[in-house]
Short mmCIF file of C-alpha atoms in Angstrom, two decimals:
data_model
loop_
_atom_site.label_atom_id
_atom_site.label_comp_id
_atom_site.label_asym_id
_atom_site.label_seq_id
_atom_site.Cartn_x
_atom_site.Cartn_y
_atom_site.Cartn_z
CA MET F 1 12.77 -40.98 -24.54
CA ASN F 2 12.02 -44.02 -22.47
CA GLU F 3 15.53 -44.03 -21.12
CA PHE F 4 15.17 -40.39 -20.09
CA PHE F 5 11.91 -41.10 -18.32
CA ASP F 6 13.34 -44.13 -16.49
CA PHE F 7 16.32 -42.07 -15.35
CA ILE F 8 14.08 -39.29 -14.05
CA MET F 9 11.76 -41.65 -12.21
CA ALA F 10 14.43 -43.96 -10.84
CA ARG F 11 17.14 -41.52 -9.82
CA VAL F 12 16.01 -37.91 -9.90
CA VAL F 13 12.53 -37.94 -8.41
CA PRO F 14 13.28 -39.99 -5.25
CA ALA F 15 16.32 -37.84 -4.49
CA LEU F 16 14.53 -34.58 -5.19
CA ASN F 17 11.67 -35.66 -2.95
CA THR F 18 14.02 -35.79 0.03
CA GLY F 19 15.49 -32.45 -1.07
CA LEU F 20 11.99 -31.02 -1.36
CA TRP F 21 11.26 -31.91 2.23
CA VAL F 22 14.46 -30.18 3.36
CA SER F 23 13.53 -27.11 1.31
CA VAL F 24 10.09 -26.98 2.90
CA GLN F 25 11.66 -27.20 6.35
CA ILE F 26 13.68 -24.09 5.54
CA ILE F 27 11.06 -22.14 3.60
CA VAL F 28 8.12 -22.41 5.99
CA PRO F 29 9.83 -21.21 9.18
CA ALA F 30 11.86 -18.59 7.28
CA ALA F 31 8.72 -17.23 5.59
CA LEU F 32 6.73 -17.06 8.84
CA LEU F 33 9.62 -15.51 10.76
CA GLY F 34 10.21 -13.13 7.88
CA VAL F 35 6.63 -11.87 8.05
CA ALA F 36 6.83 -11.52 11.85
CA ILE F 37 10.10 -9.60 11.60
CA GLY F 38 8.71 -7.52 8.75
CA VAL F 39 5.57 -6.55 10.69
CA THR F 40 7.62 -5.63 13.76
CA ALA F 41 10.34 -3.75 11.90
CA GLY F 42 7.89 -2.03 9.54
CA THR F 43 5.69 -0.87 12.42
CA LEU F 44 8.64 0.41 14.42
CA ARG F 45 9.95 2.25 11.38
CA VAL F 46 6.65 4.14 11.05
CA TYR F 47 5.44 4.47 14.64
CA GLY F 48 8.43 3.57 16.79
CA ALA F 49 10.41 5.96 18.96
CA LYS F 50 13.21 7.67 17.04
CA PRO F 51 16.11 5.43 18.17
CA LEU F 52 14.12 2.25 17.48
CA ALA F 53 12.99 3.50 14.08
CA LYS F 54 16.56 4.38 13.23
CA ALA F 55 17.85 0.99 14.36
CA MET F 56 15.25 -0.72 12.16
CA ASN F 57 16.13 1.48 9.19
CA PHE F 58 19.74 0.47 9.67
CA TYR F 59 18.79 -3.22 9.79
CA VAL F 60 16.81 -2.89 6.57
CA SER F 61 19.53 -1.04 4.69
CA LEU F 62 22.12 -3.56 5.84
CA PHE F 63 20.15 -6.65 4.82
CA ARG F 64 18.80 -5.21 1.61
CA GLY F 65 22.17 -3.75 0.74
CA THR F 66 24.33 -6.86 0.93
CA PRO F 67 24.15 -10.02 -1.21
CA LEU F 68 22.28 -12.88 0.38
CA VAL F 69 25.22 -15.19 -0.34
CA VAL F 70 27.43 -12.97 1.80
CA GLN F 71 24.83 -13.07 4.58
CA LEU F 72 24.67 -16.86 4.37
CA TYR F 73 28.46 -17.09 4.61
CA PHE F 74 28.37 -14.77 7.58
CA TRP F 75 25.85 -16.84 9.57
CA TYR F 76 27.48 -20.15 8.70
CA PHE F 77 31.21 -19.49 8.44
CA ALA F 78 31.91 -16.21 10.25
CA LEU F 79 29.56 -16.29 13.22
CA PRO F 80 31.37 -19.18 14.98
CA TYR F 81 34.51 -17.00 15.15
CA ILE F 82 32.73 -14.12 16.83
CA SER F 83 32.80 -14.36 20.57
CA ILE F 84 29.70 -12.92 22.22
CA GLY F 85 30.27 -12.57 25.95
CA GLY F 86 32.62 -15.54 25.92
CA PHE F 87 30.24 -17.66 23.86
CA ASN F 88 30.62 -18.63 20.26
CA ILE F 89 27.43 -19.42 18.44
CA VAL F 90 27.69 -22.22 15.93
CA LEU F 91 24.68 -22.68 13.69
CA SER F 92 23.94 -25.85 11.78
CA PRO F 93 23.63 -25.37 8.01
CA MET F 94 19.84 -25.59 8.32
CA MET F 95 19.68 -23.09 11.18
CA ALA F 96 22.07 -20.70 9.45
CA SER F 97 19.87 -20.84 6.32
CA ILE F 98 16.67 -20.19 8.25
CA VAL F 99 18.23 -17.27 10.14
CA ALA F 100 19.68 -15.76 6.97
CA PHE F 101 16.49 -16.11 4.92
CA ALA F 102 14.22 -14.89 7.73
CA LEU F 103 16.32 -11.78 8.34
CA CYS F 104 16.70 -11.01 4.66
CA SER F 105 13.02 -11.63 3.97
CA GLY F 106 12.03 -9.58 7.05
CA ALA F 107 13.92 -6.58 5.70
CA TYR F 108 11.91 -6.69 2.46
CA GLN F 109 8.64 -7.50 4.24
CA SER F 110 9.08 -4.47 6.49
CA GLU F 111 9.06 -2.31 3.40
CA TYR F 112 5.71 -3.73 2.23
CA ILE F 113 4.27 -3.34 5.74
CA ARG F 114 5.55 0.22 5.94
CA GLY F 115 3.81 1.01 2.67
CA GLY F 116 0.62 -0.54 4.00
CA LEU F 117 0.81 1.45 7.23
CA LEU F 118 1.34 4.71 5.37
CA SER F 119 -1.73 4.03 3.21
CA ILE F 120 -4.10 4.07 6.20
CA LYS F 121 -5.74 7.43 6.79
CA LYS F 122 -4.40 9.14 9.90
CA GLY F 123 -7.90 10.07 11.00
CA GLN F 124 -8.58 6.56 12.23
CA LEU F 125 -5.65 6.84 14.61
CA THR F 126 -7.02 10.14 15.86
CA ALA F 127 -10.45 8.58 16.30
CA ALA F 128 -9.00 5.69 18.28
CA GLN F 129 -7.13 8.07 20.53
CA ALA F 130 -10.26 10.15 20.99
CA LEU F 131 -11.94 6.99 22.28
CA GLY F 132 -9.22 6.50 24.88
CA PHE F 133 -7.00 4.00 23.08
CA THR F 134 -3.32 4.21 23.99
CA PRO F 135 -1.07 4.92 20.99
CA VAL F 136 0.29 1.36 21.00
CA ARG F 137 -3.16 -0.20 21.20
CA SER F 138 -4.53 1.99 18.43
CA VAL F 139 -1.71 0.94 16.14
CA VAL F 140 -2.07 -2.74 16.99
CA SER F 141 -5.88 -2.93 16.95
CA ILE F 142 -6.79 -0.39 14.30
CA VAL F 143 -3.98 0.38 11.89
CA LEU F 144 -2.04 -2.88 11.63
CA PRO F 145 -4.97 -5.15 10.66
CA GLN F 146 -5.74 -2.78 7.80
CA ALA F 147 -2.13 -2.23 6.79
CA PHE F 148 -1.54 -5.97 6.70
CA ARG F 149 -4.42 -6.45 4.28
CA ARG F 150 -3.02 -3.74 2.04
CA ALA F 151 0.48 -5.22 2.26
CA LEU F 152 -0.55 -8.83 1.70
CA PRO F 153 -0.05 -8.98 -2.10
CA GLY F 154 3.46 -7.59 -1.66
CA CYS F 155 4.23 -9.87 1.27
CA GLY F 156 3.11 -12.86 -0.79
CA ASN F 157 5.40 -11.77 -3.58
CA GLU F 158 8.33 -11.73 -1.16
CA ILE F 159 7.46 -15.27 0.01
CA ILE F 160 7.53 -16.43 -3.61
CA TYR F 161 10.99 -14.89 -3.96
CA LEU F 162 12.05 -16.60 -0.75
CA ILE F 163 11.06 -19.99 -2.15
CA LYS F 164 13.45 -19.47 -5.00
CA TYR F 165 16.36 -17.91 -3.13
CA SER F 166 16.14 -20.76 -0.61
CA SER F 167 18.13 -22.62 -3.30
CA LEU F 168 21.17 -20.68 -2.05
CA ALA F 169 21.19 -22.84 1.09
CA SER F 170 22.93 -25.46 -1.03
CA ILE F 171 26.12 -23.40 -1.00
CA ILE F 172 26.42 -23.84 2.76
CA THR F 173 26.05 -27.62 2.33
CA VAL F 174 22.31 -27.98 2.91
CA ASN F 175 20.96 -30.82 0.79
CA GLU F 176 17.79 -29.10 -0.27
CA LEU F 177 16.25 -29.30 -3.75
CA THR F 178 19.02 -27.50 -5.64
CA GLY F 179 21.80 -29.16 -3.63
CA VAL F 180 20.44 -32.62 -4.31
CA GLY F 181 19.91 -31.76 -7.97
CA ARG F 182 23.48 -30.55 -8.31
CA GLY F 183 24.71 -33.80 -6.74
CA ILE F 184 22.90 -35.97 -9.26
CA ALA F 185 23.88 -33.73 -12.15
CA LYS F 186 27.55 -33.98 -11.20
CA ALA F 187 27.41 -37.73 -10.81
CA THR F 188 25.53 -38.42 -14.04
CA TRP F 189 26.61 -35.49 -16.25
CA LYS F 190 22.93 -34.95 -17.09
CA ASN F 191 22.73 -31.27 -16.14
CA THR F 192 19.90 -30.31 -18.48
CA GLU F 193 17.57 -33.15 -17.55
CA VAL F 194 18.15 -32.86 -13.81
CA PHE F 195 17.83 -29.11 -13.54
CA MET F 196 14.72 -29.13 -15.72
CA VAL F 197 13.08 -31.36 -13.15
CA VAL F 198 14.42 -29.20 -10.34
CA GLY F 199 12.77 -26.25 -12.07
CA VAL F 200 9.48 -28.11 -12.18
CA TYR F 201 9.71 -28.78 -8.44
CA TYR F 202 10.14 -25.06 -7.72
CA LEU F 203 7.27 -24.29 -10.05
CA ILE F 204 5.07 -26.65 -8.07
CA LEU F 205 6.21 -25.14 -4.77
CA VAL F 206 5.46 -21.64 -6.00
CA THR F 207 2.08 -22.71 -7.37
CA VAL F 208 1.11 -24.24 -4.04
CA ALA F 209 2.32 -21.14 -2.17
CA SER F 210 0.40 -18.84 -4.51
CA PHE F 211 -2.72 -20.89 -3.95
CA ILE F 212 -2.36 -20.71 -0.16
CA LEU F 213 -1.69 -16.96 -0.32
CA LYS F 214 -4.72 -16.46 -2.50
CA GLN F 215 -6.85 -18.38 0.01
CA LEU F 216 -5.50 -16.20 2.80
CA GLU F 217 -6.25 -13.06 0.81
CA ASN F 218 -9.80 -14.24 0.18
CA ARG F 219 -10.23 -15.12 3.82
CA LEU F 220 -9.05 -11.72 5.00
CA CYS F 221 -10.96 -9.96 2.27
CA ILE F 222 -13.53 -7.46 3.51
CA PRO F 223 -15.44 -4.76 1.67
CA GLY F 224 -13.18 -1.78 1.08
CA PHE F 225 -10.06 -3.97 1.07
CA ASP F 226 -10.92 -6.01 -1.96
CA SER F 227 -7.77 -6.98 -3.78
CA ASN F 228 -9.64 -8.39 -6.78
CA ARG F 229 -11.69 -5.31 -7.44
CA SER F 230 -11.69 -4.40 -11.07
CA SER F 231 -12.29 -0.67 -10.76
CA MET N 1 -25.42 31.82 33.30
CA THR N 2 -26.39 29.63 36.22
CA ALA N 3 -24.39 29.36 39.40
CA GLN N 4 -23.59 25.66 38.94
CA THR N 5 -20.05 24.63 37.98
CA PRO N 6 -19.89 24.24 34.24
CA LEU N 7 -19.23 20.73 32.97
CA LEU N 8 -16.40 22.10 30.89
CA ARG N 9 -14.42 25.23 31.54
CA VAL N 10 -11.80 26.31 29.06
CA GLU N 11 -9.59 29.18 30.15
CA ASN N 12 -7.38 31.25 27.88
CA ILE N 13 -6.28 28.53 25.50
CA VAL N 14 -3.42 29.37 23.15
CA LYS N 15 -2.23 27.00 20.45
CA HIS N 16 0.47 27.40 17.84
CA LEU N 17 0.77 25.13 14.83
CA GLY N 18 3.47 25.43 12.22
CA GLY N 19 4.56 28.81 13.55
CA HIS N 20 1.04 30.28 13.39
CA ARG N 21 -1.05 31.30 16.34
CA ILE N 22 -4.10 29.16 15.60
CA LEU N 23 -5.87 29.76 18.90
CA ASP N 24 -5.42 33.09 20.58
CA ASP N 25 -6.69 33.26 24.13
CA VAL N 26 -9.94 31.34 23.78
CA SER N 27 -12.18 30.77 26.79
CA LEU N 28 -15.49 28.94 26.95
CA ASN N 29 -17.81 27.60 29.63
CA VAL N 30 -20.17 24.78 28.81
CA PRO N 31 -22.81 24.05 31.46
CA LYS N 32 -24.23 20.55 31.62
CA GLY N 33 -26.91 19.78 29.06
CA ARG N 34 -26.13 22.73 26.81
CA LEU N 35 -25.19 22.93 23.16
CA LYS N 36 -22.61 25.50 22.13
CA VAL N 37 -22.19 26.04 18.42
CA LEU N 38 -18.92 27.24 16.94
CA ILE N 39 -19.25 29.08 13.68
CA GLY N 40 -16.87 31.03 11.56
CA PRO N 41 -14.84 30.82 8.38
CA SER N 42 -12.46 27.95 7.67
CA GLY N 43 -9.15 28.44 9.39
CA ALA N 44 -10.81 30.24 12.27
CA GLY N 45 -9.54 27.61 14.70
CA LYS N 46 -12.79 25.75 15.39
CA SER N 47 -11.34 22.27 14.75
CA THR N 48 -8.15 23.08 16.61
CA PHE N 49 -10.19 24.28 19.56
CA LEU N 50 -12.20 21.05 19.67
CA GLN N 51 -9.03 18.96 19.46
CA CYS N 52 -7.49 20.97 22.29
CA VAL N 53 -10.46 20.24 24.54
CA ASN N 54 -9.62 16.52 24.65
CA PHE N 55 -5.89 17.11 24.30
CA LEU N 56 -5.60 15.45 20.91
CA LEU N 57 -3.69 18.68 20.39
CA PRO N 58 -2.28 19.71 23.74
CA PRO N 59 -2.78 23.46 24.21
CA ASP N 60 0.36 25.55 24.59
CA GLU N 61 -1.17 27.74 27.25
CA GLY N 62 -4.39 27.87 29.21
CA LYS N 63 -6.34 25.52 31.39
CA ILE N 64 -9.11 23.02 30.87
CA PHE N 65 -11.42 21.90 33.65
CA LEU N 66 -13.83 18.99 33.38
CA GLU N 67 -16.41 18.97 36.16
CA GLY N 68 -14.30 21.46 38.05
CA ARG N 69 -11.12 19.36 37.93
CA GLU N 70 -8.20 20.68 36.01
CA ILE N 71 -6.89 18.30 33.40
CA ASN N 72 -3.21 17.65 33.76
CA GLY N 73 -1.99 17.37 30.20
CA ALA N 74 1.27 15.78 31.30
CA SER N 75 -0.32 12.68 32.78
CA LYS N 76 -0.96 10.06 30.12
CA LYS N 77 -3.31 8.15 32.35
CA GLU N 78 -5.38 11.23 33.02
CA LEU N 79 -5.56 12.03 29.30
CA LEU N 80 -6.79 8.54 28.44
CA GLY N 81 -9.41 8.89 31.17
CA LEU N 82 -10.43 12.31 29.90
CA ARG N 83 -10.88 11.03 26.38
CA GLN N 84 -13.19 8.28 27.58
CA HIS N 85 -15.43 11.00 29.01
CA VAL N 86 -15.29 13.25 25.97
CA GLY N 87 -16.67 11.81 22.74
CA MET N 88 -15.66 13.16 19.39
CA ILE N 89 -17.36 13.19 16.00
CA PHE N 90 -15.25 14.00 12.97
CA GLN N 91 -16.05 15.64 9.68
CA ASP N 92 -14.92 12.60 7.69
CA PHE N 93 -16.28 10.03 10.16
CA ASN N 94 -12.99 8.21 10.75
CA LEU N 95 -14.68 4.86 11.11
CA PHE N 96 -12.37 1.88 11.40
CA ASP N 97 -12.49 0.52 7.86
CA HIS N 98 -11.74 -3.10 8.72
CA LEU N 99 -14.56 -3.42 11.24
CA THR N 100 -18.31 -3.73 10.77
CA ALA N 101 -20.64 -1.07 12.11
CA LEU N 102 -21.23 -3.20 15.21
CA GLU N 103 -17.51 -3.83 15.73
CA ASN N 104 -16.77 -0.13 15.29
CA VAL N 105 -19.13 0.70 18.13
CA ARG N 106 -17.99 -2.21 20.26
CA ILE N 107 -14.21 -2.17 19.98
CA ALA N 108 -13.50 0.63 22.45
CA LEU N 109 -15.85 -0.98 24.97
CA ILE N 110 -13.80 -4.16 24.80
CA LYS N 111 -10.29 -2.74 24.37
CA VAL N 112 -10.56 0.42 26.45
CA LYS N 113 -13.36 -0.23 28.94
CA ARG N 114 -12.49 -3.92 29.23
CA MET N 115 -16.11 -5.00 28.91
CA GLN N 116 -17.01 -8.60 28.23
CA LYS N 117 -17.71 -9.19 24.56
CA ARG N 118 -21.36 -10.11 25.07
CA GLU N 119 -22.09 -7.14 27.24
CA ALA N 120 -20.26 -4.86 24.81
CA THR N 121 -22.26 -6.27 21.89
CA GLU N 122 -25.53 -5.59 23.69
CA ARG N 123 -24.50 -2.07 24.48
CA ALA N 124 -23.31 -1.47 20.91
CA MET N 125 -26.60 -2.75 19.51
CA ASP N 126 -28.49 -0.37 21.82
CA GLU N 127 -26.50 2.53 20.45
CA LEU N 128 -27.04 1.42 16.86
CA GLN N 129 -30.73 1.23 17.68
CA ARG N 130 -30.59 4.81 18.93
CA VAL N 131 -29.19 6.02 15.58
CA GLY N 132 -31.52 3.73 13.62
CA LEU N 133 -28.92 1.41 12.16
CA VAL N 134 -29.57 -1.98 13.78
CA ASP N 135 -30.18 -3.51 10.37
CA LYS N 136 -26.75 -2.30 9.17
CA ALA N 137 -24.80 -3.72 12.12
CA GLY N 138 -23.01 -6.31 9.99
CA LEU N 139 -21.98 -3.97 7.19
CA TYR N 140 -18.51 -2.52 6.71
CA PRO N 141 -17.90 1.22 6.31
CA ALA N 142 -17.33 0.74 2.57
CA GLN N 143 -20.91 -0.54 2.34
CA LEU N 144 -22.50 2.41 4.17
CA SER N 145 -23.56 5.81 2.89
CA GLY N 146 -21.93 8.91 4.31
CA GLY N 147 -24.90 9.64 6.51
CA GLN N 148 -24.94 6.09 7.84
CA LYS N 149 -21.21 6.24 8.54
CA GLN N 150 -21.63 9.42 10.53
CA ARG N 151 -24.48 7.86 12.52
CA VAL N 152 -22.28 4.85 13.30
CA SER N 153 -19.58 7.23 14.49
CA VAL N 154 -22.13 8.93 16.76
CA ALA N 155 -23.11 5.52 18.13
CA ARG N 156 -19.45 4.70 18.66
CA ALA N 157 -18.94 7.87 20.68
CA LEU N 158 -22.15 7.42 22.69
CA ALA N 159 -21.32 3.84 23.65
CA MET N 160 -18.52 5.21 25.83
CA ASP N 161 -21.06 7.19 27.93
CA PRO N 162 -19.41 10.52 27.28
CA LYS N 163 -20.18 13.48 29.51
CA LEU N 164 -19.41 15.80 26.65
CA LEU N 165 -19.60 15.38 22.90
CA LEU N 166 -17.44 17.36 20.49
CA LEU N 167 -18.74 17.53 16.94
CA ASP N 168 -16.37 18.81 14.30
CA GLU N 169 -18.48 19.78 11.29
CA PRO N 170 -20.40 16.50 11.39
CA THR N 171 -22.30 17.16 8.16
CA SER N 172 -19.73 19.00 6.05
CA ALA N 173 -18.56 15.93 4.15
CA LEU N 174 -22.08 14.72 3.39
CA ASP N 175 -24.17 14.96 0.28
CA PRO N 176 -27.03 17.41 0.85
CA GLU N 177 -29.68 14.70 0.89
CA LEU N 178 -27.85 12.82 3.67
CA ILE N 179 -27.42 15.74 6.03
CA GLY N 180 -30.93 15.46 7.42
CA GLU N 181 -30.53 12.01 8.97
CA VAL N 182 -27.42 13.08 10.87
CA LEU N 183 -28.99 16.33 12.03
CA ALA N 184 -32.00 14.36 13.27
CA VAL N 185 -29.72 12.25 15.47
CA ILE N 186 -28.00 15.37 16.81
CA ARG N 187 -31.37 16.96 17.52
CA GLU N 188 -32.42 13.92 19.53
CA LEU N 189 -29.20 14.10 21.53
CA ALA N 190 -29.71 17.77 22.27
CA LYS N 191 -33.26 17.08 23.43
CA ALA N 192 -32.02 14.24 25.61
CA GLY N 193 -29.74 16.69 27.39
CA MET N 194 -26.34 15.70 25.99
CA THR N 195 -23.74 18.40 26.55
CA MET N 196 -22.19 19.29 23.22
CA ILE N 197 -19.88 21.65 21.41
CA MET N 198 -20.44 21.59 17.68
CA ALA N 199 -18.56 23.31 14.92
CA THR N 200 -20.90 23.60 11.95
CA HIS N 201 -22.08 25.61 9.00
CA GLN N 202 -25.68 24.42 9.50
CA ILE N 203 -26.76 27.77 10.86
CA SER N 204 -30.53 27.53 10.66
CA PHE N 205 -30.54 24.00 12.06
CA SER N 206 -28.37 24.85 15.03
CA ALA N 207 -30.14 28.14 15.71
CA SER N 208 -33.13 26.18 16.94
CA LEU N 209 -31.07 24.01 19.32
CA ALA N 210 -28.04 26.02 20.43
CA ASP N 211 -27.88 27.88 23.68
CA GLU N 212 -25.12 30.01 22.37
CA PHE N 213 -23.46 30.78 19.06
CA VAL N 214 -19.75 31.35 19.35
CA PHE N 215 -18.34 33.10 16.34
CA MET N 216 -14.63 32.54 15.78
CA GLU N 217 -12.29 34.29 13.43
CA GLN N 218 -8.49 34.10 13.21
CA GLY N 219 -8.19 32.10 16.37
CA ARG N 220 -10.31 34.36 18.53
CA ILE N 221 -13.87 34.43 19.68
CA VAL N 222 -15.13 37.65 18.17
CA GLU N 223 -18.81 37.37 19.04
CA ARG N 224 -21.03 35.22 21.18
CA GLY N 225 -24.62 35.18 22.21
CA ALA N 226 -27.97 33.49 21.87
CA PRO N 227 -28.79 32.68 18.24
CA SER N 228 -31.83 34.93 18.27
CA GLU N 229 -29.69 37.73 19.59
CA LEU N 230 -27.00 37.40 16.94
CA LEU N 231 -29.25 36.61 14.01
CA GLY N 232 -32.10 38.91 15.00
CA LYS N 233 -33.36 41.40 12.49
CA GLY N 234 -31.76 44.79 12.44
CA ARG N 235 -28.57 43.62 14.14
CA ALA N 236 -25.31 44.30 12.43
CA SER N 237 -23.36 41.38 13.86
CA ARG N 238 -20.35 39.67 12.33
CA THR N 239 -22.23 36.43 12.71
CA GLN N 240 -25.08 37.76 10.66
CA ALA N 241 -22.83 38.97 7.89
CA PHE N 242 -21.12 35.56 7.80
CA CYS N 243 -24.43 33.72 7.73
CA ALA N 244 -25.75 35.93 4.98
CA LYS N 245 -22.72 34.98 2.94
CA LEU N 246 -23.23 31.29 3.68
CA ASN N 247 -26.87 31.48 2.70
CA GLU N 248 -26.00 33.19 -0.50
CA LEU N 249 -23.72 30.29 -1.38
CA THR N 250 -26.06 27.49 -0.41
CA GLY N 251 -29.20 29.22 -1.60
CA GLU N 252 -30.68 28.70 1.83
CA ASN N 253 -33.24 31.27 2.91
CA ALA N 254 -32.44 33.11 6.08
CA GLU N 255 -36.08 33.14 7.10
#
């Protein structure tokens, strides 16, 4: 038991701490970008002009319809071979991960946002227009703030997922939590011990994220949009 | 009818929705300071008519003049301008649920009229004062009664300084005991000379304020005239028959 504990403290924890930091550097920008993409895509899917709405629907079906691993491979391995106007874009493993996770997450987020938008009574849009709001302004000022509150629990759920699928970055050589864990496990043959600790790290990450999301929900909470109501 | 140009002139409006002719050649003049009351059974086209007046539903045919100027339905800019001059009150209030009463009244001042926040707040508080809701300024729609919500929506419309107010059954979604407070606000507006078109089933209330009852049925105006004229004893008007039926249902006494 003591030996196990020493091994964890001496070898696993210091390494995982560096991996944790890498994970956070992927998760935070990917989650924020994902929400931004989701809000934009979701809004365009509901209120956008036909061609834009269709383009966004296509984006969502493409990114929800293909495995994330394939998307990661695309951004990291395939993209450098595609010449765009004479340029070839080469993404670092970190950048490729952030791009892949943000776009994948955005596709799911747009679905939650779309649901939120559709739950807002149309009359408020009519009322805004009757007051002289332009259609764009009435969506941005009136409908979106409400839709976002309705969508928040779902959006938070997607962020929690993102934390866990960020582990896939390890397959394109990023030394984040899972990648570091796999390294130690391979070197020491202590798979069970190492991955148990890796699991605990993710659990902590998710717990912290849930706490932050809950704070955000409370902060945005207003009467009529109460997500804790018991009725 | 006086010789002055009416504030609003609606000429031969036709509107189709879902393959049905909802408005069939409707014309109406509203002189400044008058209250016209639209009555008639559901589906008569009253709401559609009101929404055509500010082009929330662009009419298929016909012309609309505000202060003698024809509204060009094709110009977005002109429509947004028109809507700032024409306030609208809805049956189910349509308050913005994420904003307090004060913010509901203030938001169009800031976002549409580009007023400074402080100035807009002052103006909004004045309007809340007018409808007797200063003490509810910080409450959200979910915390207000139906009657209070409708009064906030009146304040929201008035804050824009409308030349004309369209009221689409403003009391129909209210519990009976809450109707009075909204009617009181409307009465004050009528007395203050606000030009209004109101669709309503509150016959006896509006009879005392309206200049003209306009009875609509199946998309047409079938009868119009002063309330006393249409509801007078011994007259066999469509309006009277309709009102008798309404009274029977609500238990309201005609006299």
